[in-house]
PDB file of C-alpha atoms in Angstrom:
ATOM      1  CA  MET A 227     109.078 115.394 118.279  1.00  0.00           C
ATOM      2  CA  ASN A 228     107.292 116.764 121.526  1.00  0.00           C
ATOM      3  CA  ALA A 229     107.045 114.483 124.659  1.00  0.00           C
ATOM      4  CA  ALA A 230     106.357 114.736 127.973  1.00  0.00           C
ATOM      5  CA  VAL A 231     107.316 112.169 130.812  1.00  0.00           C
ATOM      6  CA  GLN A 232     104.175 110.755 131.568  1.00  0.00           C
ATOM      7  CA  SER A 233     102.299 107.629 131.023  1.00  0.00           C
ATOM      8  CA  PRO A 234      98.948 106.849 128.996  1.00  0.00           C
ATOM      9  CA  ILE A 235      95.573 107.043 130.827  1.00  0.00           C
ATOM     10  CA  ASP A 236      94.767 103.766 131.159  1.00  0.00           C
ATOM     11  CA  SER A 237      91.300 104.349 132.518  1.00  0.00           C
ATOM     12  CA  ALA A 238      90.450 106.068 129.385  1.00  0.00           C
ATOM     13  CA  GLU A 239      87.078 104.633 127.682  1.00  0.00           C
ATOM     14  CA  GLY A 240      87.892 102.975 124.536  1.00  0.00           C
ATOM     15  CA  LEU A 241      91.628 102.680 125.099  1.00  0.00           C
ATOM     16  CA  HIS A 242      91.424  99.132 125.347  1.00  0.00           C
ATOM     17  CA  ASP A 243      88.845  98.193 122.375  1.00  0.00           C
ATOM     18  CA  PHE A 244      91.404  96.249 120.255  1.00  0.00           C
ATOM     19  CA  ASP A 245      92.642  94.131 122.958  1.00  0.00           C
ATOM     20  CA  PHE A 246      90.668  91.566 121.463  1.00  0.00           C
ATOM     21  CA  LEU A 247      93.051  91.343 118.511  1.00  0.00           C
ATOM     22  CA  HIS A 248      96.442  91.396 119.824  1.00  0.00           C
ATOM     23  CA  GLY A 249      97.885  87.829 119.163  1.00  0.00           C
ATOM     24  CA  HIS A 250      98.074  85.271 116.148  1.00  0.00           C
ATOM     25  CA  TRP A 251      95.409  84.788 113.526  1.00  0.00           C
ATOM     26  CA  ARG A 252      94.211  82.681 110.583  1.00  0.00           C
ATOM     27  CA  VAL A 253      92.431  84.934 108.196  1.00  0.00           C
ATOM     28  CA  HIS A 254      90.098  84.320 105.423  1.00  0.00           C
ATOM     29  CA  ASN A 255      89.671  87.207 102.955  1.00  0.00           C
ATOM     30  CA  ARG A 256      86.793  87.808 100.238  1.00  0.00           C
ATOM     31  CA  ARG A 257      87.935  90.732  97.979  1.00  0.00           C
ATOM     32  CA  LEU A 258      85.861  92.189  95.266  1.00  0.00           C
ATOM     33  CA  LEU A 259      87.727  92.025  92.171  1.00  0.00           C
ATOM     34  CA  GLU A 260      86.783  95.559  90.923  1.00  0.00           C
ATOM     35  CA  ARG A 261      85.180  98.308  93.024  1.00  0.00           C
ATOM     36  CA  LEU A 262      82.627 100.703  92.389  1.00  0.00           C
ATOM     37  CA  LYS A 263      81.835  99.309  88.789  1.00  0.00           C
ATOM     38  CA  GLY A 264      79.004  97.063  89.665  1.00  0.00           C
ATOM     39  CA  CYS A 265      81.241  94.028  89.907  1.00  0.00           C
ATOM     40  CA  THR A 266      79.839  90.829  91.452  1.00  0.00           C
ATOM     41  CA  GLU A 267      83.027  88.703  91.137  1.00  0.00           C
ATOM     42  CA  TRP A 268      85.194  87.954  94.238  1.00  0.00           C
ATOM     43  CA  GLU A 269      88.812  86.486  95.054  1.00  0.00           C
ATOM     44  CA  SER A 270      89.153  84.368  98.003  1.00  0.00           C
ATOM     45  CA  PHE A 271      92.846  83.751  99.941  1.00  0.00           C
ATOM     46  CA  ASP A 272      93.882  82.991 103.143  1.00  0.00           C
ATOM     47  CA  GLY A 273      96.507  84.317 105.559  1.00  0.00           C
ATOM     48  CA  THR A 274      97.913  85.076 108.497  1.00  0.00           C
ATOM     49  CA  GLN A 275      97.905  87.933 111.030  1.00  0.00           C
ATOM     50  CA  TYR A 276      99.785  89.034 114.242  1.00  0.00           C
ATOM     51  CA  CYS A 277      98.658  91.994 115.972  1.00  0.00           C
ATOM     52  CA  MET A 278     100.631  93.611 118.983  1.00  0.00           C
ATOM     53  CA  PRO A 279     100.230  96.452 121.191  1.00  0.00           C
ATOM     54  CA  LEU A 280     101.849  99.995 121.048  1.00  0.00           C
ATOM     55  CA  LEU A 281     102.336 102.772 123.507  1.00  0.00           C
ATOM     56  CA  GLY A 282     101.295 100.512 126.404  1.00  0.00           C
ATOM     57  CA  GLY A 283      98.075  99.668 124.519  1.00  0.00           C
ATOM     58  CA  MET A 284      96.993 103.202 123.461  1.00  0.00           C
ATOM     59  CA  GLY A 285      98.447 101.941 119.938  1.00  0.00           C
ATOM     60  CA  ASN A 286      98.460  98.452 118.173  1.00  0.00           C
ATOM     61  CA  THR A 287      99.944  97.211 114.685  1.00  0.00           C
ATOM     62  CA  ASP A 288      99.106  94.088 112.591  1.00  0.00           C
ATOM     63  CA  GLU A 289     100.549  92.575 109.465  1.00  0.00           C
ATOM     64  CA  LEU A 290      98.410  90.570 107.032  1.00  0.00           C
ATOM     65  CA  ARG A 291     100.449  87.969 105.117  1.00  0.00           C
ATOM     66  CA  ASN A 292      99.482  85.139 102.628  1.00  0.00           C
ATOM     67  CA  ASP A 293     102.127  83.063 100.770  1.00  0.00           C
ATOM     68  CA  GLY A 294     103.231  85.526  98.647  1.00  0.00           C
ATOM     69  CA  GLY A 295     104.573  87.864 101.472  1.00  0.00           C
ATOM     70  CA  PRO A 296     103.125  90.751 103.295  1.00  0.00           C
ATOM     71  CA  VAL A 297      99.540  92.113 102.038  1.00  0.00           C
ATOM     72  CA  GLY A 298      99.791  95.090 104.277  1.00  0.00           C
ATOM     73  CA  ILE A 299      99.779  96.606 108.035  1.00  0.00           C
ATOM     74  CA  SER A 300      97.090  98.532 109.928  1.00  0.00           C
ATOM     75  CA  LEU A 301      98.678 101.099 112.462  1.00  0.00           C
ATOM     76  CA  ARG A 302      95.862 102.373 115.190  1.00  0.00           C
ATOM     77  CA  PHE A 303      96.121 104.943 117.392  1.00  0.00           C
ATOM     78  CA  PHE A 304      93.704 106.313 120.428  1.00  0.00           C
ATOM     79  CA  ASP A 305      93.315 110.060 120.474  1.00  0.00           C
ATOM     80  CA  LEU A 306      93.054 110.634 124.158  1.00  0.00           C
ATOM     81  CA  GLN A 307      91.085 113.720 123.922  1.00  0.00           C
ATOM     82  CA  ALA A 308      88.774 112.933 121.215  1.00  0.00           C
ATOM     83  CA  ARG A 309      88.210 109.292 122.880  1.00  0.00           C
ATOM     84  CA  GLN A 310      88.605 107.682 119.148  1.00  0.00           C
ATOM     85  CA  TRP A 311      90.706 105.378 117.056  1.00  0.00           C
ATOM     86  CA  ALA A 312      92.770 106.826 114.213  1.00  0.00           C
ATOM     87  CA  ILE A 313      93.390 103.471 111.597  1.00  0.00           C
ATOM     88  CA  TYR A 314      96.056 103.951 108.899  1.00  0.00           C
ATOM     89  CA  TRP A 315      96.976 101.161 106.049  1.00  0.00           C
ATOM     90  CA  VAL A 316     100.188 100.865 104.515  1.00  0.00           C
ATOM     91  CA  SER A 317     100.363  98.788 101.668  1.00  0.00           C
ATOM     92  CA  PRO A 318     103.887  97.231 100.170  1.00  0.00           C
ATOM     93  CA  ARG A 319     102.890  98.684  96.723  1.00  0.00           C
ATOM     94  CA  ASP A 320     104.007 102.142  97.996  1.00  0.00           C
ATOM     95  CA  GLY A 321     105.281 102.206 101.751  1.00  0.00           C
ATOM     96  CA  LEU A 322     102.839 105.211 102.178  1.00  0.00           C
ATOM     97  CA  LEU A 323     100.228 105.699 105.262  1.00  0.00           C
ATOM     98  CA  GLN A 324      96.864 106.156 103.529  1.00  0.00           C
ATOM     99  CA  PRO A 325      94.160 108.570 104.707  1.00  0.00           C
ATOM    100  CA  PRO A 326      92.869 107.354 108.220  1.00  0.00           C
ATOM    101  CA  VAL A 327      89.738 106.376 109.391  1.00  0.00           C
ATOM    102  CA  HIS A 328      88.246 107.438 112.581  1.00  0.00           C
ATOM    103  CA  GLY A 329      85.649 105.901 114.859  1.00  0.00           C
ATOM    104  CA  THR A 330      84.697 103.874 118.024  1.00  0.00           C
ATOM    105  CA  PHE A 331      83.061 100.661 119.256  1.00  0.00           C
ATOM    106  CA  ILE A 332      79.545 100.439 120.726  1.00  0.00           C
ATOM    107  CA  ASP A 333      78.832  97.227 122.321  1.00  0.00           C
ATOM    108  CA  GLY A 334      81.753  95.272 120.710  1.00  0.00           C
ATOM    109  CA  THR A 335      80.764  96.566 117.189  1.00  0.00           C
ATOM    110  CA  GLY A 336      83.334  99.073 115.889  1.00  0.00           C
ATOM    111  CA  VAL A 337      82.696 101.710 112.935  1.00  0.00           C
ATOM    112  CA  PHE A 338      85.177 103.863 111.257  1.00  0.00           C
ATOM    113  CA  GLU A 339      84.824 106.087 108.322  1.00  0.00           C
ATOM    114  CA  GLY A 340      87.104 108.684 106.343  1.00  0.00           C
ATOM    115  CA  ARG A 341      87.903 109.909 103.085  1.00  0.00           C
ATOM    116  CA  ASP A 342      90.390 108.890 100.244  1.00  0.00           C
ATOM    117  CA  VAL A 343      90.527 108.664  96.627  1.00  0.00           C
ATOM    118  CA  HIS A 344      89.971 105.415  94.380  1.00  0.00           C
ATOM    119  CA  GLU A 345      91.473 105.334  90.888  1.00  0.00           C
ATOM    120  CA  GLY A 346      91.026 109.173  90.811  1.00  0.00           C
ATOM    121  CA  ARG A 347      87.555 109.448  92.366  1.00  0.00           C
ATOM    122  CA  PRO A 348      86.719 110.535  96.018  1.00  0.00           C
ATOM    123  CA  VAL A 349      85.140 108.299  97.809  1.00  0.00           C
ATOM    124  CA  ARG A 350      84.292 107.844 101.664  1.00  0.00           C
ATOM    125  CA  VAL A 351      85.729 104.869 103.222  1.00  0.00           C
ATOM    126  CA  ARG A 352      84.079 102.550 106.172  1.00  0.00           C
ATOM    127  CA  TYR A 353      85.779  99.725 108.112  1.00  0.00           C
ATOM    128  CA  GLN A 354      83.277  97.877 110.494  1.00  0.00           C
ATOM    129  CA  TRP A 355      84.179  95.173 113.282  1.00  0.00           C
ATOM    130  CA  SER A 356      82.001  92.732 114.540  1.00  0.00           C
ATOM    131  CA  GLY A 357      82.191  89.466 116.586  1.00  0.00           C
ATOM    132  CA  THR A 358      84.526  91.098 119.005  1.00  0.00           C
ATOM    133  CA  ARG A 359      83.269  89.620 122.058  1.00  0.00           C
ATOM    134  CA  ILE A 360      82.641  86.198 121.150  1.00  0.00           C
ATOM    135  CA  GLY A 361      85.996  85.086 119.983  1.00  0.00           C
ATOM    136  CA  ALA A 362      85.202  85.436 115.849  1.00  0.00           C
ATOM    137  CA  PRO A 363      86.099  88.744 114.969  1.00  0.00           C
ATOM    138  CA  ARG A 364      85.137  89.925 111.429  1.00  0.00           C
ATOM    139  CA  TRP A 365      86.361  92.954 109.623  1.00  0.00           C
ATOM    140  CA  SER A 366      84.844  94.638 106.449  1.00  0.00           C
ATOM    141  CA  GLN A 367      85.443  97.519 104.246  1.00  0.00           C
ATOM    142  CA  ALA A 368      83.033  99.370 102.089  1.00  0.00           C
ATOM    143  CA  TYR A 369      83.362 102.765  99.505  1.00  0.00           C
ATOM    144  CA  SER A 370      80.837 105.201  99.142  1.00  0.00           C
ATOM    145  CA  ALA A 371      81.078 107.323  96.120  1.00  0.00           C
ATOM    146  CA  ASP A 372      77.514 109.709  96.972  1.00  0.00           C
ATOM    147  CA  GLU A 373      78.789 110.807 100.002  1.00  0.00           C
ATOM    148  CA  GLY A 374      77.416 107.829 102.473  1.00  0.00           C
ATOM    149  CA  LYS A 375      73.984 107.241 100.341  1.00  0.00           C
ATOM    150  CA  THR A 376      74.902 103.901  99.140  1.00  0.00           C
ATOM    151  CA  TRP A 377      77.697 101.488 100.106  1.00  0.00           C
ATOM    152  CA  GLU A 378      79.796  99.000  98.455  1.00  0.00           C
ATOM    153  CA  THR A 379      81.402  96.328 100.504  1.00  0.00           C
ATOM    154  CA  ASN A 380      84.927  95.432  98.650  1.00  0.00           C
ATOM    155  CA  TRP A 381      86.591  93.395 101.349  1.00  0.00           C
ATOM    156  CA  VAL A 382      85.722  90.860 104.285  1.00  0.00           C
ATOM    157  CA  MET A 383      88.084  89.138 106.487  1.00  0.00           C
ATOM    158  CA  THR A 384      86.901  86.475 109.162  1.00  0.00           C
ATOM    159  CA  PHE A 385      89.414  85.414 111.754  1.00  0.00           C
ATOM    160  CA  THR A 386      90.180  82.233 113.768  1.00  0.00           C
ATOM    161  CA  ARG A 387      92.539  82.494 116.528  1.00  0.00           C
ATOM    162  CA  LEU A 388      95.769  80.401 116.104  1.00  0.00           C
ATOM    163  CA  ASP A 389      97.644  78.592 119.310  1.00  0.00           C
ATOM    164  CA  GLU A 390     101.144  78.796 117.287  1.00  0.00           C
ATOM    165  CA  GLU A 391     103.141  81.931 115.974  1.00  0.00           C
ATOM    166  CA  VAL A 392     102.755  83.074 112.384  1.00  0.00           C
ATOM    167  CA  SER A 393     106.005  83.054 110.296  1.00  0.00           C
ATOM    168  CA  ALA A 394     108.820  85.504 111.077  1.00  0.00           C
ATOM    169  CA  TYR A 395     109.690  88.780 109.520  1.00  0.00           C
ATOM    170  CA  ALA A 396     111.003  88.153 105.810  1.00  0.00           C
ATOM    171  CA  PRO A 397     112.603  91.139 104.189  1.00  0.00           C
ATOM    172  CA  LEU A 398     111.020  92.907 101.055  1.00  0.00           C
ATOM    173  CA  PRO A 399     113.639  92.960  98.043  1.00  0.00           C
ATOM    174  CA  ALA A 400     112.570  96.665  97.599  1.00  0.00           C
ATOM    175  CA  ALA A 401     112.921  97.790 101.080  1.00  0.00           C
ATOM    176  CA  SER A 402     115.736 100.069 102.005  1.00  0.00           C
ATOM    177  CA  HIS A 403     118.126  98.844 104.658  1.00  0.00           C
ATOM    178  CA  ASP A 404     118.894 102.346 106.169  1.00  0.00           C
ATOM    179  CA  PHE A 405     117.410 101.552 109.459  1.00  0.00           C
ATOM    180  CA  ASP A 406     118.709  98.269 109.953  1.00  0.00           C
ATOM    181  CA  PHE A 407     121.542  99.574 112.285  1.00  0.00           C
ATOM    182  CA  PHE A 408     118.803 100.471 114.766  1.00  0.00           C
ATOM    183  CA  PHE A 409     116.752  97.147 115.170  1.00  0.00           C
ATOM    184  CA  GLY A 410     117.041  95.666 118.392  1.00  0.00           C
ATOM    185  CA  ARG A 411     117.064  97.094 122.171  1.00  0.00           C
ATOM    186  CA  TRP A 412     118.893 100.292 123.035  1.00  0.00           C
ATOM    187  CA  THR A 413     119.656 102.078 126.271  1.00  0.00           C
ATOM    188  CA  VAL A 414     119.177 105.968 125.684  1.00  0.00           C
ATOM    189  CA  ARG A 415     120.939 109.062 127.462  1.00  0.00           C
ATOM    190  CA  ASN A 416     118.484 111.964 126.803  1.00  0.00           C
ATOM    191  CA  ARG A 417     118.915 115.401 126.711  1.00  0.00           C
ATOM    192  CA  ARG A 418     116.281 117.868 126.094  1.00  0.00           C
ATOM    193  CA  LEU A 419     116.290 121.548 126.221  1.00  0.00           C
ATOM    194  CA  LEU A 420     113.335 122.949 128.451  1.00  0.00           C
ATOM    195  CA  LYS A 421     112.568 126.005 126.880  1.00  0.00           C
ATOM    196  CA  PRO A 422     112.936 125.812 122.692  1.00  0.00           C
ATOM    197  CA  LEU A 423     113.175 128.764 120.638  1.00  0.00           C
ATOM    198  CA  GLN A 424     113.329 131.359 123.801  1.00  0.00           C
ATOM    199  CA  GLY A 425     117.607 131.711 123.923  1.00  0.00           C
ATOM    200  CA  ALA A 426     117.618 129.732 127.026  1.00  0.00           C
ATOM    201  CA  ASP A 427     120.334 127.271 127.741  1.00  0.00           C
ATOM    202  CA  LEU A 428     118.460 125.191 130.484  1.00  0.00           C
ATOM    203  CA  TRP A 429     118.362 121.126 129.811  1.00  0.00           C
ATOM    204  CA  GLU A 430     116.700 118.256 131.206  1.00  0.00           C
ATOM    205  CA  HIS A 431     118.676 114.693 131.369  1.00  0.00           C
ATOM    206  CA  PHE A 432     116.753 111.407 131.665  1.00  0.00           C
ATOM    207  CA  ASP A 433     117.632 107.933 130.774  1.00  0.00           C
ATOM    208  CA  GLY A 434     115.223 105.662 128.810  1.00  0.00           C
ATOM    209  CA  GLU A 435     115.159 102.415 126.912  1.00  0.00           C
ATOM    210  CA  GLN A 436     114.260 102.208 123.358  1.00  0.00           C
ATOM    211  CA  VAL A 437     112.868  99.103 121.087  1.00  0.00           C
ATOM    212  CA  CYS A 438     113.004  99.366 117.304  1.00  0.00           C
ATOM    213  CA  ALA A 439     111.478  96.496 114.995  1.00  0.00           C
ATOM    214  CA  PRO A 440     110.872  96.128 111.187  1.00  0.00           C
ATOM    215  CA  LEU A 441     107.465  95.937 109.868  1.00  0.00           C
ATOM    216  CA  LEU A 442     106.134  95.261 106.226  1.00  0.00           C
ATOM    217  CA  GLY A 443     109.369  93.605 105.135  1.00  0.00           C
ATOM    218  CA  GLY A 444     111.398  96.290 106.226  1.00  0.00           C
ATOM    219  CA  LEU A 445     109.463  99.304 104.304  1.00  0.00           C
ATOM    220  CA  VAL A 446     108.206 100.034 107.490  1.00  0.00           C
ATOM    221  CA  ASN A 447     109.857 100.254 111.159  1.00  0.00           C
ATOM    222  CA  TYR A 448     108.691 101.578 114.446  1.00  0.00           C
ATOM    223  CA  ASP A 449     110.694 102.555 117.710  1.00  0.00           C
ATOM    224  CA  GLU A 450     109.080 102.886 121.057  1.00  0.00           C
ATOM    225  CA  LEU A 451     110.754 105.355 123.493  1.00  0.00           C
ATOM    226  CA  ARG A 452     110.035 104.441 127.418  1.00  0.00           C
ATOM    227  CA  ASP A 453     111.549 106.054 130.703  1.00  0.00           C
ATOM    228  CA  ASP A 454     113.906 104.005 133.262  1.00  0.00           C
ATOM    229  CA  GLN A 455     110.763 103.015 134.805  1.00  0.00           C
ATOM    230  CA  GLY A 456     109.277 101.290 131.463  1.00  0.00           C
ATOM    231  CA  VAL A 457     106.655 103.937 130.981  1.00  0.00           C
ATOM    232  CA  PRO A 458     105.760 104.530 127.280  1.00  0.00           C
ATOM    233  CA  LEU A 459     106.940 108.220 126.238  1.00  0.00           C
ATOM    234  CA  GLY A 460     106.231 108.049 122.463  1.00  0.00           C
ATOM    235  CA  LEU A 461     106.914 106.190 119.275  1.00  0.00           C
ATOM    236  CA  SER A 462     108.496 106.766 115.914  1.00  0.00           C
ATOM    237  CA  LEU A 463     107.162 105.219 112.813  1.00  0.00           C
ATOM    238  CA  HIS A 464     109.593 105.653 109.694  1.00  0.00           C
ATOM    239  CA  LEU A 465     108.105 104.325 106.556  1.00  0.00           C
ATOM    240  CA  TYR A 466     109.802 104.371 103.203  1.00  0.00           C
ATOM    241  CA  ASP A 467     108.343 105.856 100.221  1.00  0.00           C
ATOM    242  CA  LEU A 468     108.992 103.591  97.103  1.00  0.00           C
ATOM    243  CA  ALA A 469     108.150 106.182  94.491  1.00  0.00           C
ATOM    244  CA  ALA A 470     110.136 108.957  96.073  1.00  0.00           C
ATOM    245  CA  ARG A 471     112.875 106.736  97.236  1.00  0.00           C
ATOM    246  CA  CYS A 472     113.033 108.628 100.747  1.00  0.00           C
ATOM    247  CA  TRP A 473     112.124 107.977 104.198  1.00  0.00           C
ATOM    248  CA  LYS A 474     108.967 109.703 106.276  1.00  0.00           C
ATOM    249  CA  ALA A 475     109.177 109.800 110.012  1.00  0.00           C
ATOM    250  CA  TYR A 476     106.251 110.194 112.279  1.00  0.00           C
ATOM    251  CA  TRP A 477     106.205 110.758 115.922  1.00  0.00           C
ATOM    252  CA  VAL A 478     103.064 109.840 118.338  1.00  0.00           C
ATOM    253  CA  SER A 479     103.202 111.144 121.707  1.00  0.00           C
ATOM    254  CA  ALA A 480     101.914 109.194 124.697  1.00  0.00           C
ATOM    255  CA  ARG A 481     100.484 112.418 125.832  1.00  0.00           C
ATOM    256  CA  ASP A 482      97.679 112.628 123.298  1.00  0.00           C
ATOM    257  CA  GLY A 483      97.880 109.604 120.896  1.00  0.00           C
ATOM    258  CA  LEU A 484      98.311 112.015 117.778  1.00  0.00           C
ATOM    259  CA  LEU A 485     100.210 111.594 114.673  1.00  0.00           C
ATOM    260  CA  GLN A 486     102.361 114.663 114.388  1.00  0.00           C
ATOM    261  CA  ALA A 487     103.687 115.980 110.955  1.00  0.00           C
ATOM    262  CA  PRO A 488     106.122 113.913 109.097  1.00  0.00           C
ATOM    263  CA  VAL A 489     109.694 114.880 108.459  1.00  0.00           C
ATOM    264  CA  THR A 490     111.260 113.623 105.210  1.00  0.00           C
ATOM    265  CA  GLY A 491     114.572 112.597 103.906  1.00  0.00           C
ATOM    266  CA  GLY A 492     117.324 109.922 103.730  1.00  0.00           C
ATOM    267  CA  PHE A 493     120.809 108.682 104.661  1.00  0.00           C
ATOM    268  CA  ASP A 494     124.249 109.073 102.753  1.00  0.00           C
ATOM    269  CA  ASN A 495     127.376 107.924 104.118  1.00  0.00           C
ATOM    270  CA  GLY A 496     126.405 106.863 107.395  1.00  0.00           C
ATOM    271  CA  THR A 497     124.311 110.033 108.242  1.00  0.00           C
ATOM    272  CA  GLY A 498     120.642 110.763 108.251  1.00  0.00           C
ATOM    273  CA  MET A 499     118.750 113.779 107.731  1.00  0.00           C
ATOM    274  CA  LEU A 500     114.881 114.211 107.587  1.00  0.00           C
ATOM    275  CA  GLU A 501     113.173 117.723 107.722  1.00  0.00           C
ATOM    276  CA  GLY A 502     109.792 118.821 107.508  1.00  0.00           C
ATOM    277  CA  THR A 503     107.277 121.484 108.931  1.00  0.00           C
ATOM    278  CA  ASP A 504     105.204 121.665 112.156  1.00  0.00           C
ATOM    279  CA  SER A 505     104.177 124.127 114.646  1.00  0.00           C
ATOM    280  CA  PHE A 506     105.473 124.692 118.308  1.00  0.00           C
ATOM    281  CA  GLN A 507     103.416 126.569 120.846  1.00  0.00           C
ATOM    282  CA  GLY A 508     101.465 127.742 117.847  1.00  0.00           C
ATOM    283  CA  ARG A 509     104.559 129.016 116.100  1.00  0.00           C
ATOM    284  CA  PRO A 510     105.541 127.446 112.721  1.00  0.00           C
ATOM    285  CA  VAL A 511     108.821 126.109 112.717  1.00  0.00           C
ATOM    286  CA  ARG A 512     111.077 123.685 110.266  1.00  0.00           C
ATOM    287  CA  VAL A 513     111.758 120.456 112.237  1.00  0.00           C
ATOM    288  CA  ARG A 514     115.160 118.574 111.382  1.00  0.00           C
ATOM    289  CA  TYR A 515     115.989 115.073 112.410  1.00  0.00           C
ATOM    290  CA  THR A 516     119.628 114.119 112.189  1.00  0.00           C
ATOM    291  CA  TRP A 517     121.382 110.805 112.577  1.00  0.00           C
ATOM    292  CA  SER A 518     124.977 110.304 113.067  1.00  0.00           C
ATOM    293  CA  GLY A 519     127.276 107.268 114.041  1.00  0.00           C
ATOM    294  CA  VAL A 520     125.025 104.884 112.433  1.00  0.00           C
ATOM    295  CA  HIS A 521     127.811 102.286 111.776  1.00  0.00           C
ATOM    296  CA  THR A 522     129.084 102.745 115.434  1.00  0.00           C
ATOM    297  CA  PRO A 523     127.863 101.074 118.538  1.00  0.00           C
ATOM    298  CA  THR A 524     126.636 104.249 119.662  1.00  0.00           C
ATOM    299  CA  PRO A 525     124.743 106.097 117.197  1.00  0.00           C
ATOM    300  CA  ARG A 526     123.215 109.514 117.885  1.00  0.00           C
ATOM    301  CA  TRP A 527     119.789 111.350 116.987  1.00  0.00           C
ATOM    302  CA  GLU A 528     119.454 115.080 117.316  1.00  0.00           C
ATOM    303  CA  GLN A 529     116.223 117.046 116.737  1.00  0.00           C
ATOM    304  CA  ALA A 530     116.496 120.633 115.872  1.00  0.00           C
ATOM    305  CA  TYR A 531     114.114 123.701 115.270  1.00  0.00           C
ATOM    306  CA  SER A 532     114.231 126.622 112.787  1.00  0.00           C
ATOM    307  CA  ALA A 533     112.089 129.440 113.096  1.00  0.00           C
ATOM    308  CA  ASP A 534     113.123 131.405 110.399  1.00  0.00           C
ATOM    309  CA  GLY A 535     112.714 129.260 107.489  1.00  0.00           C
ATOM    310  CA  GLY A 536     115.922 127.172 107.752  1.00  0.00           C
ATOM    311  CA  ARG A 537     118.419 129.926 108.122  1.00  0.00           C
ATOM    312  CA  SER A 538     119.527 129.066 111.572  1.00  0.00           C
ATOM    313  CA  TRP A 539     118.649 125.914 113.752  1.00  0.00           C
ATOM    314  CA  GLU A 540     118.679 125.389 117.503  1.00  0.00           C
ATOM    315  CA  VAL A 541     119.124 121.556 118.910  1.00  0.00           C
ATOM    316  CA  ASN A 542     116.383 120.869 121.349  1.00  0.00           C
ATOM    317  CA  TRP A 543     116.599 116.983 122.050  1.00  0.00           C
ATOM    318  CA  VAL A 544     119.882 114.495 121.749  1.00  0.00           C
ATOM    319  CA  MET A 545     119.612 110.939 121.981  1.00  0.00           C
ATOM    320  CA  ASP A 546     122.717 108.950 122.749  1.00  0.00           C
ATOM    321  CA  TYR A 547     122.478 105.152 122.410  1.00  0.00           C
ATOM    322  CA  GLY A 548     123.926 101.915 123.333  1.00  0.00           C
ATOM    323  CA  ARG A 549     123.267  98.594 122.842  1.00  0.00           C
ATOM    324  CA  ALA A 550     120.887  97.123 126.011  1.00  0.00           C
ATOM    325  CA  GLU A 551     122.232  93.836 127.320  1.00  0.00           C
ATOM    326  CA  GLY A 552     120.058  90.566 127.075  1.00  0.00           C
TER     327      GLY A 552
END
């Protein structure tokens, strides 16, 4: 995790493209029963959706639900340098981030493309948004198996604004409860090493606040770190991989809007440990997150780097938590 104490660039062109989607919606879905097989038979179902901003608007998430529970969530983050959105989908079938699509809006129409695999077959994926300026948004998904020469639309959603709120969060039976201790509002005392991996012992201290909330029935949760003035610094995403039975944690900094490489792991006897690989100032490093005191009123999180393949570790960020009042 690597963040600077600064706010998102509110004036960045495209930063507010998805503001039209914030709030509560009724969603009519039409979905092709089989994809890339010449199928012409569609299923239809209605659902509800709630979209909320993240990181002061440079990100957002929405959860689609029907009578059977959550269908999936979208996570969107705005790349401040490239001036484009990255959009990820997470299904309750596996709890994994699917490969992103990237793109922008022009005159209220958004086109986002990427690559994925469908039933073992490489495909190009396209999301398209229309009607965003007239209060009647429409989203569609299409696949191409011939590098974009032809496209088959396989899912269409039409949105109608709701005055009332949609149904509240309900946990999925398959979800892990490791992060339940963290749901809610916290005050945070931060200590951060100013020059990691340089043998220095100079630390900065700052106070902040953090909110953690579940998504997708508890398979996913996010927490947003803000400074003591309420300025967003970054956001953590924790996703539970149902097949591997472990957590994957991602960090998105308010400096750039980019999803950093994940760390992976789990909890045992009230202690959590997640590890991964990343780079720091162009240097490959191992990264470790450690949670302790999770069954106490004052949990602690630490980040450490290793530049020697895990033989030695240097702690460079410590957060001490206390429940926020109110």
